[in-house]
């Protein structure tokens, strides 16, 4: 068994390109956090208690709360190992969510006025917390490749913070803390984030005026796969002999943060009468935010479900999503102790549910077969472990590093 302190060797020495993607969804990040804890525990059974999620994936992508989880899993500590293990995610959300999203009692009219006057939360605690935990870590220092989207409201276009792109665009080498604050800045919930970067070589300064990455891609799976494809097109030796159109070489785990069940969704009869105020506040939620975030996530799943099926490699794509949330538990910010614990329970129950696929005609998530999400993750853990070992056995750098580590 090789040491988990040895970096994952490039895909050119293996059979697969491994991708992990985590949706946005505020406090509902507890759901994928619970799933990741299970996956990491299975990897530890195979490769030892020091195994971490970042040791097995070529790229980890995350939007909004998923971007924060991505940073937690990939930012290095003083020993150049992941700052957080997957099991730490749960406590992080339970301890800090109530302070990020403080629950204030107020009249309905007061809530409406506040919503029209500015963001629901000032973001100060979140900003302080993220900067404290992530320190001065820059994008190019993460322990594996990451892809985190945001949206520049000055340029009216997405900004993709990619470990691959930063090699050619030094002005993207922002502090991971700034990236996390930006991708989490959901309109109406948290304030937009402004910061600058400077290219050390040229002195060129770049300004960023960013809001939530969910505006661009609430489900960032395709973004991650696109970044890999671009690298292969450029002739990156990490992807030598991998055809850019060969999706069958991808192994993808895509984690959702839950969505409301059908009867809780909005209807055209109601929405037909809405003005700006209702689109911002109807049902105690923010319909316009719900609409674009869920649409973005589902369209990506639609596409990948079709592509992996067409290529006869459905077993390489795992989407875990719960579309049965209702009431308070479907919110992104009601951070009461009960609701947070209920979200952990949602994640635990989701592990026991069968692997599901989106019905492309109805849009409803339906069971695909008798395999549960838990069983699928156990299967994926074995594949990930085998892929890692294969790469290390074929790569001269992997062999040398593993031998050096063993000697130490």
XYZ file of C-alpha atoms in Angstrom:
408
model
C 0.000 0.000 0.000
C 1.426 3.348 -1.028
C 1.495 6.288 1.298
C -1.290 8.846 1.075
C 1.378 11.526 1.546
C 2.433 10.870 -2.057
C 0.583 13.231 -4.444
C -1.874 11.693 -6.881
C -0.005 11.036 -10.125
C -1.375 12.381 -13.454
C -4.159 10.580 -15.351
C -1.737 9.668 -18.142
C -0.445 6.885 -15.854
C -3.922 5.506 -15.159
C -7.209 4.583 -16.766
C -9.499 7.362 -15.554
C -9.899 11.091 -14.962
C -11.498 11.492 -11.544
C -13.899 14.362 -10.852
C -15.778 15.384 -7.701
C -18.402 18.122 -7.933
C -20.400 19.792 -5.147
C -23.471 21.983 -5.737
C -24.354 25.238 -4.037
C -27.105 25.446 -1.434
C -26.155 27.336 1.721
C -26.615 25.361 4.932
C -27.730 22.401 2.816
C -23.995 21.836 2.307
C -24.460 19.515 5.280
C -26.005 16.974 2.887
C -22.959 16.517 0.602
C -20.779 16.896 3.696
C -22.425 13.800 5.151
C -21.991 11.925 1.860
C -18.309 12.875 1.659
C -17.728 11.699 5.220
C -18.990 8.255 4.216
C -16.856 8.170 1.056
C -13.712 9.198 2.918
C -14.327 6.576 5.604
C -14.509 3.907 2.867
C -11.251 5.142 1.338
C -9.655 4.950 4.783
C -10.738 1.325 5.116
C -8.823 0.627 1.912
C -5.768 2.841 2.275
C -5.376 3.804 5.928
C -6.732 6.446 8.283
C -4.641 9.223 6.723
C -6.465 8.936 3.390
C -8.284 12.116 2.358
C -10.702 12.986 -0.436
C -8.123 15.224 -2.156
C -5.775 12.241 -2.548
C -8.055 10.613 -5.133
C -9.524 13.279 -7.407
C -7.810 15.011 -10.310
C -10.188 17.928 -9.907
C -12.713 18.988 -7.271
C -15.294 21.575 -8.285
C -17.637 23.469 -6.011
C -20.118 26.318 -6.243
C -21.158 28.577 -3.366
C -21.312 26.360 -0.260
C -19.780 23.641 -2.451
C -16.871 25.985 -3.149
C -16.311 26.370 0.567
C -16.309 22.583 1.022
C -13.893 22.280 -1.909
C -11.506 24.720 -0.240
C -11.763 22.924 3.094
C -10.854 19.610 1.456
C -7.964 20.938 -0.648
C -6.305 23.793 1.256
C -3.017 22.615 2.830
C -2.170 22.679 6.524
C 1.342 23.132 7.918
C 2.158 19.515 6.979
C 0.950 19.993 3.412
C -2.042 17.762 4.035
C -5.718 18.793 3.724
C -6.759 21.407 6.259
C -10.027 19.548 6.963
C -11.008 15.918 6.770
C -14.478 15.129 5.437
C -15.717 14.319 8.939
C -14.860 17.892 10.007
C -17.389 19.391 7.579
C -20.380 18.471 9.719
C -19.079 20.191 12.851
C -17.974 23.212 10.824
C -21.522 23.774 9.561
C -23.196 22.965 12.874
C -20.928 25.338 14.800
C -20.739 28.260 12.393
C -23.963 28.346 10.348
C -26.020 29.970 13.144
C -23.499 32.836 13.232
C -23.264 33.167 9.451
C -27.060 33.195 9.164
C -28.303 34.600 12.491
C -32.030 34.040 12.946
C -33.764 37.278 13.874
C -37.408 37.527 14.825
C -39.182 40.230 12.861
C -42.575 41.027 11.381
C -43.360 39.958 7.834
C -43.499 43.549 6.600
C -40.135 44.233 8.210
C -38.601 41.240 6.402
C -39.943 42.517 3.086
C -38.597 46.013 3.643
C -35.202 44.645 4.665
C -35.106 42.412 1.577
C -35.712 45.409 -0.640
C -33.139 47.581 1.098
C -30.115 45.275 1.138
C -28.774 41.736 1.596
C -30.376 39.645 4.313
C -27.019 39.076 6.078
C -23.961 41.321 6.304
C -21.479 38.477 5.744
C -19.010 39.801 8.321
C -18.797 36.593 10.337
C -18.424 34.466 7.191
C -15.659 36.700 5.837
C -13.746 36.653 9.117
C -14.162 32.905 9.520
C -13.036 32.014 6.000
C -9.990 34.285 6.168
C -9.058 32.850 9.560
C -9.352 29.224 8.436
C -7.811 29.521 4.969
C -5.193 32.148 5.765
C -3.040 33.306 2.850
C -3.477 30.156 0.764
C -3.585 30.981 -2.950
C -5.386 29.134 -5.715
C -2.163 27.583 -7.029
C -1.432 26.042 -3.617
C -4.412 23.685 -3.313
C -3.494 20.021 -2.940
C -5.350 18.990 -6.080
C -6.871 20.919 -8.957
C -9.982 22.920 -8.097
C -12.615 24.705 -10.170
C -14.780 27.302 -8.402
C -17.118 29.616 -10.354
C -18.273 33.115 -9.476
C -19.988 35.823 -11.522
C -18.560 39.268 -12.237
C -21.445 41.731 -12.109
C -19.350 44.541 -13.624
C -18.384 42.505 -16.666
C -21.658 40.519 -16.671
C -19.854 37.243 -17.240
C -18.714 34.229 -15.223
C -15.304 34.169 -13.596
C -13.937 30.657 -13.262
C -11.182 30.156 -10.720
C -9.405 27.117 -12.106
C -6.134 25.512 -11.059
C -5.558 24.730 -14.722
C -6.144 28.285 -15.969
C -4.078 29.952 -13.240
C -0.924 28.501 -14.786
C -1.437 30.740 -17.817
C -3.349 33.569 -16.132
C -1.509 34.679 -12.976
C -4.157 37.328 -12.304
C -6.526 34.486 -11.361
C -4.214 33.433 -8.518
C -6.414 34.919 -5.826
C -6.520 34.025 -2.152
C -8.760 30.998 -1.712
C -10.565 32.921 1.035
C -11.568 35.652 -1.446
C -12.705 32.992 -3.920
C -14.875 31.308 -1.269
C -16.442 34.592 -0.138
C -17.192 35.465 -3.776
C -18.745 32.163 -4.828
C -20.929 32.244 -1.686
C -22.239 35.797 -2.199
C -25.779 34.801 -3.152
C -27.787 37.838 -4.338
C -30.271 39.071 -1.688
C -28.577 36.883 0.968
C -24.954 38.048 1.179
C -23.135 41.124 -0.178
C -21.140 41.084 -3.411
C -17.389 40.808 -2.907
C -14.683 43.086 -4.319
C -10.956 42.387 -4.336
C -7.837 42.801 -6.479
C -4.982 40.580 -7.568
C -1.582 41.589 -8.915
C 0.609 39.694 -11.337
C 4.025 39.605 -9.640
C 5.883 39.387 -12.955
C 4.178 42.286 -14.739
C 2.706 44.281 -11.860
C -0.664 44.225 -13.636
C -3.639 44.650 -11.290
C -6.986 42.946 -11.904
C -10.216 43.896 -10.170
C -13.025 41.485 -9.334
C -16.657 42.430 -8.593
C -18.173 39.065 -7.777
C -21.361 37.371 -6.653
C -22.476 33.782 -6.142
C -21.137 31.166 -8.548
C -24.645 29.704 -8.678
C -25.536 32.507 -11.076
C -23.225 30.799 -13.563
C -23.230 27.133 -12.568
C -24.904 25.875 -9.425
C -23.828 22.375 -10.466
C -20.205 22.816 -11.617
C -19.625 19.273 -12.944
C -19.512 20.297 -16.602
C -17.180 23.181 -15.763
C -14.707 20.745 -14.223
C -14.923 18.374 -17.176
C -14.550 21.308 -19.544
C -11.367 22.478 -17.826
C -9.892 18.984 -18.179
C -10.906 18.829 -21.849
C -9.222 22.180 -22.543
C -6.007 20.889 -20.990
C -6.103 17.790 -23.175
C -6.647 19.999 -26.250
C -3.611 22.069 -25.277
C -1.474 18.930 -25.179
C -0.957 18.925 -21.408
C 1.269 15.850 -20.793
C -0.856 14.955 -17.750
C -3.472 13.817 -20.266
C -1.180 12.206 -22.828
C -2.943 9.677 -25.076
C -6.382 10.635 -23.726
C -8.809 11.599 -26.501
C -10.619 14.823 -25.680
C -14.008 13.386 -26.639
C -13.640 10.197 -24.618
C -16.072 10.806 -21.757
C -15.850 7.124 -20.886
C -12.484 7.907 -19.277
C -14.191 10.186 -16.747
C -15.241 8.935 -13.320
C -17.604 11.514 -11.849
C -19.248 11.915 -8.455
C -21.678 14.839 -8.430
C -23.280 15.808 -5.127
C -26.423 17.912 -4.896
C -27.645 19.802 -1.851
C -31.313 18.844 -2.168
C -34.314 20.486 -3.808
C -38.012 20.892 -2.915
C -40.454 18.131 -3.731
C -42.946 18.781 -6.523
C -45.890 19.970 -4.459
C -43.690 22.609 -2.790
C -42.555 24.154 -6.066
C -44.142 27.276 -7.502
C -46.957 27.211 -10.058
C -47.525 29.324 -13.156
C -50.960 30.264 -11.810
C -49.323 31.958 -8.827
C -46.261 33.292 -10.632
C -48.339 34.852 -13.404
C -49.473 37.481 -10.899
C -46.086 38.161 -9.370
C -44.154 41.388 -9.645
C -40.593 42.055 -8.531
C -41.512 41.893 -4.848
C -43.079 38.429 -5.097
C -40.197 37.063 -7.167
C -37.942 38.129 -4.315
C -40.059 37.122 -1.315
C -42.935 34.748 -2.193
C -43.400 31.785 0.102
C -40.841 33.082 2.568
C -38.126 32.247 0.046
C -36.529 33.885 -2.995
C -38.182 32.280 -6.040
C -35.908 33.921 -8.609
C -32.838 32.457 -6.866
C -34.487 29.029 -6.542
C -35.416 29.011 -10.220
C -31.995 29.726 -11.693
C -30.075 27.565 -9.204
C -32.221 24.462 -9.679
C -32.460 24.982 -13.438
C -28.676 25.183 -13.669
C -28.159 22.026 -11.600
C -30.785 19.961 -13.421
C -29.613 20.922 -16.916
C -26.115 19.672 -16.140
C -27.511 16.405 -14.786
C -29.763 16.041 -17.848
C -26.796 16.426 -20.156
C -24.436 14.087 -18.322
C -27.089 11.415 -17.848
C -27.591 11.315 -21.618
C -23.893 11.412 -22.478
C -22.818 8.668 -20.069
C -25.742 6.498 -21.164
C -24.935 7.018 -24.843
C -21.323 5.992 -24.216
C -22.410 2.892 -22.241
C -20.507 4.007 -19.159
C -23.350 4.899 -16.771
C -21.460 3.163 -13.977
C -18.855 5.945 -14.145
C -21.319 8.708 -13.273
C -22.917 9.012 -9.844
C -25.296 11.874 -9.082
C -26.587 11.931 -5.513
C -29.477 14.320 -5.006
C -32.580 14.454 -2.788
C -35.579 16.131 -4.406
C -38.001 15.449 -1.542
C -37.155 18.373 0.742
C -40.106 20.364 2.027
C -40.743 23.325 4.290
C -37.974 24.760 6.424
C -35.490 22.029 5.575
C -35.404 23.135 1.938
C -34.174 26.611 2.914
C -30.593 27.733 2.389
C -30.320 29.855 5.523
C -32.655 28.814 8.362
C -29.780 27.789 10.591
C -31.616 26.622 13.689
C -30.106 23.755 15.645
C -33.048 21.507 14.737
C -32.901 22.288 11.029
C -29.149 21.740 10.838
C -29.449 18.366 12.574
C -32.340 17.468 10.276
C -30.113 18.163 7.268
C -27.506 15.752 8.604
C -30.276 13.178 8.903
C -31.318 13.876 5.301
C -27.775 13.069 4.188
C -27.678 9.874 6.248
C -31.028 8.700 4.843
C -29.945 9.603 1.325
C -27.103 7.101 1.608
C -29.674 4.334 2.078
C -31.790 5.367 -0.912
C -31.348 3.762 -4.345
C -29.158 5.399 -6.961
C -31.462 7.615 -9.009
C -31.518 9.329 -12.369
C -33.476 12.282 -13.668
C -36.382 11.258 -15.893
C -35.705 13.360 -18.973
C -39.423 13.702 -19.742
C -40.841 14.521 -16.312
C -37.808 16.034 -14.596
C -38.478 13.780 -11.598
C -35.602 11.923 -9.957
C -36.373 8.196 -10.133
C -34.572 5.096 -8.812
C -32.317 3.570 -11.459
C -31.744 0.126 -9.954
C -31.444 -1.708 -6.657
C -27.980 -0.309 -5.837
C -28.115 2.232 -3.005
C -26.045 5.397 -2.911
C -24.071 3.842 -0.073
C -23.291 0.758 -2.147
C -22.362 2.913 -5.134
C -19.947 4.956 -3.027
C -18.328 1.768 -1.715
C -17.880 0.668 -5.342
C -16.475 4.058 -6.338
C -14.072 4.026 -3.367
C -12.619 0.737 -4.598
C -12.211 2.112 -8.119
C -10.591 5.309 -6.808
C -8.160 3.351 -4.637
C -7.250 1.003 -7.502
C -6.762 3.939 -9.883
C -4.459 5.678 -7.414
C -2.339 2.555 -6.939
C -2.147 1.980 -10.693
C -0.877 5.488 -11.350
C 1.765 5.224 -8.642
C 2.956 1.879 -9.968
C 3.367 3.270 -13.498
C 4.710 6.733 -12.699
C 8.443 7.029 -11.981
C 7.677 10.024 -9.768
C 5.089 8.027 -7.845
C 7.497 5.169 -7.249
C 10.316 7.463 -6.170
C 8.116 9.523 -3.867
C 6.544 6.454 -2.292
C 9.986 4.912 -1.701
C 11.332 8.122 -0.160
C 8.299 8.435 2.063
C 8.707 4.821 3.193
C 12.373 5.390 4.029
C 11.468 8.365 6.170
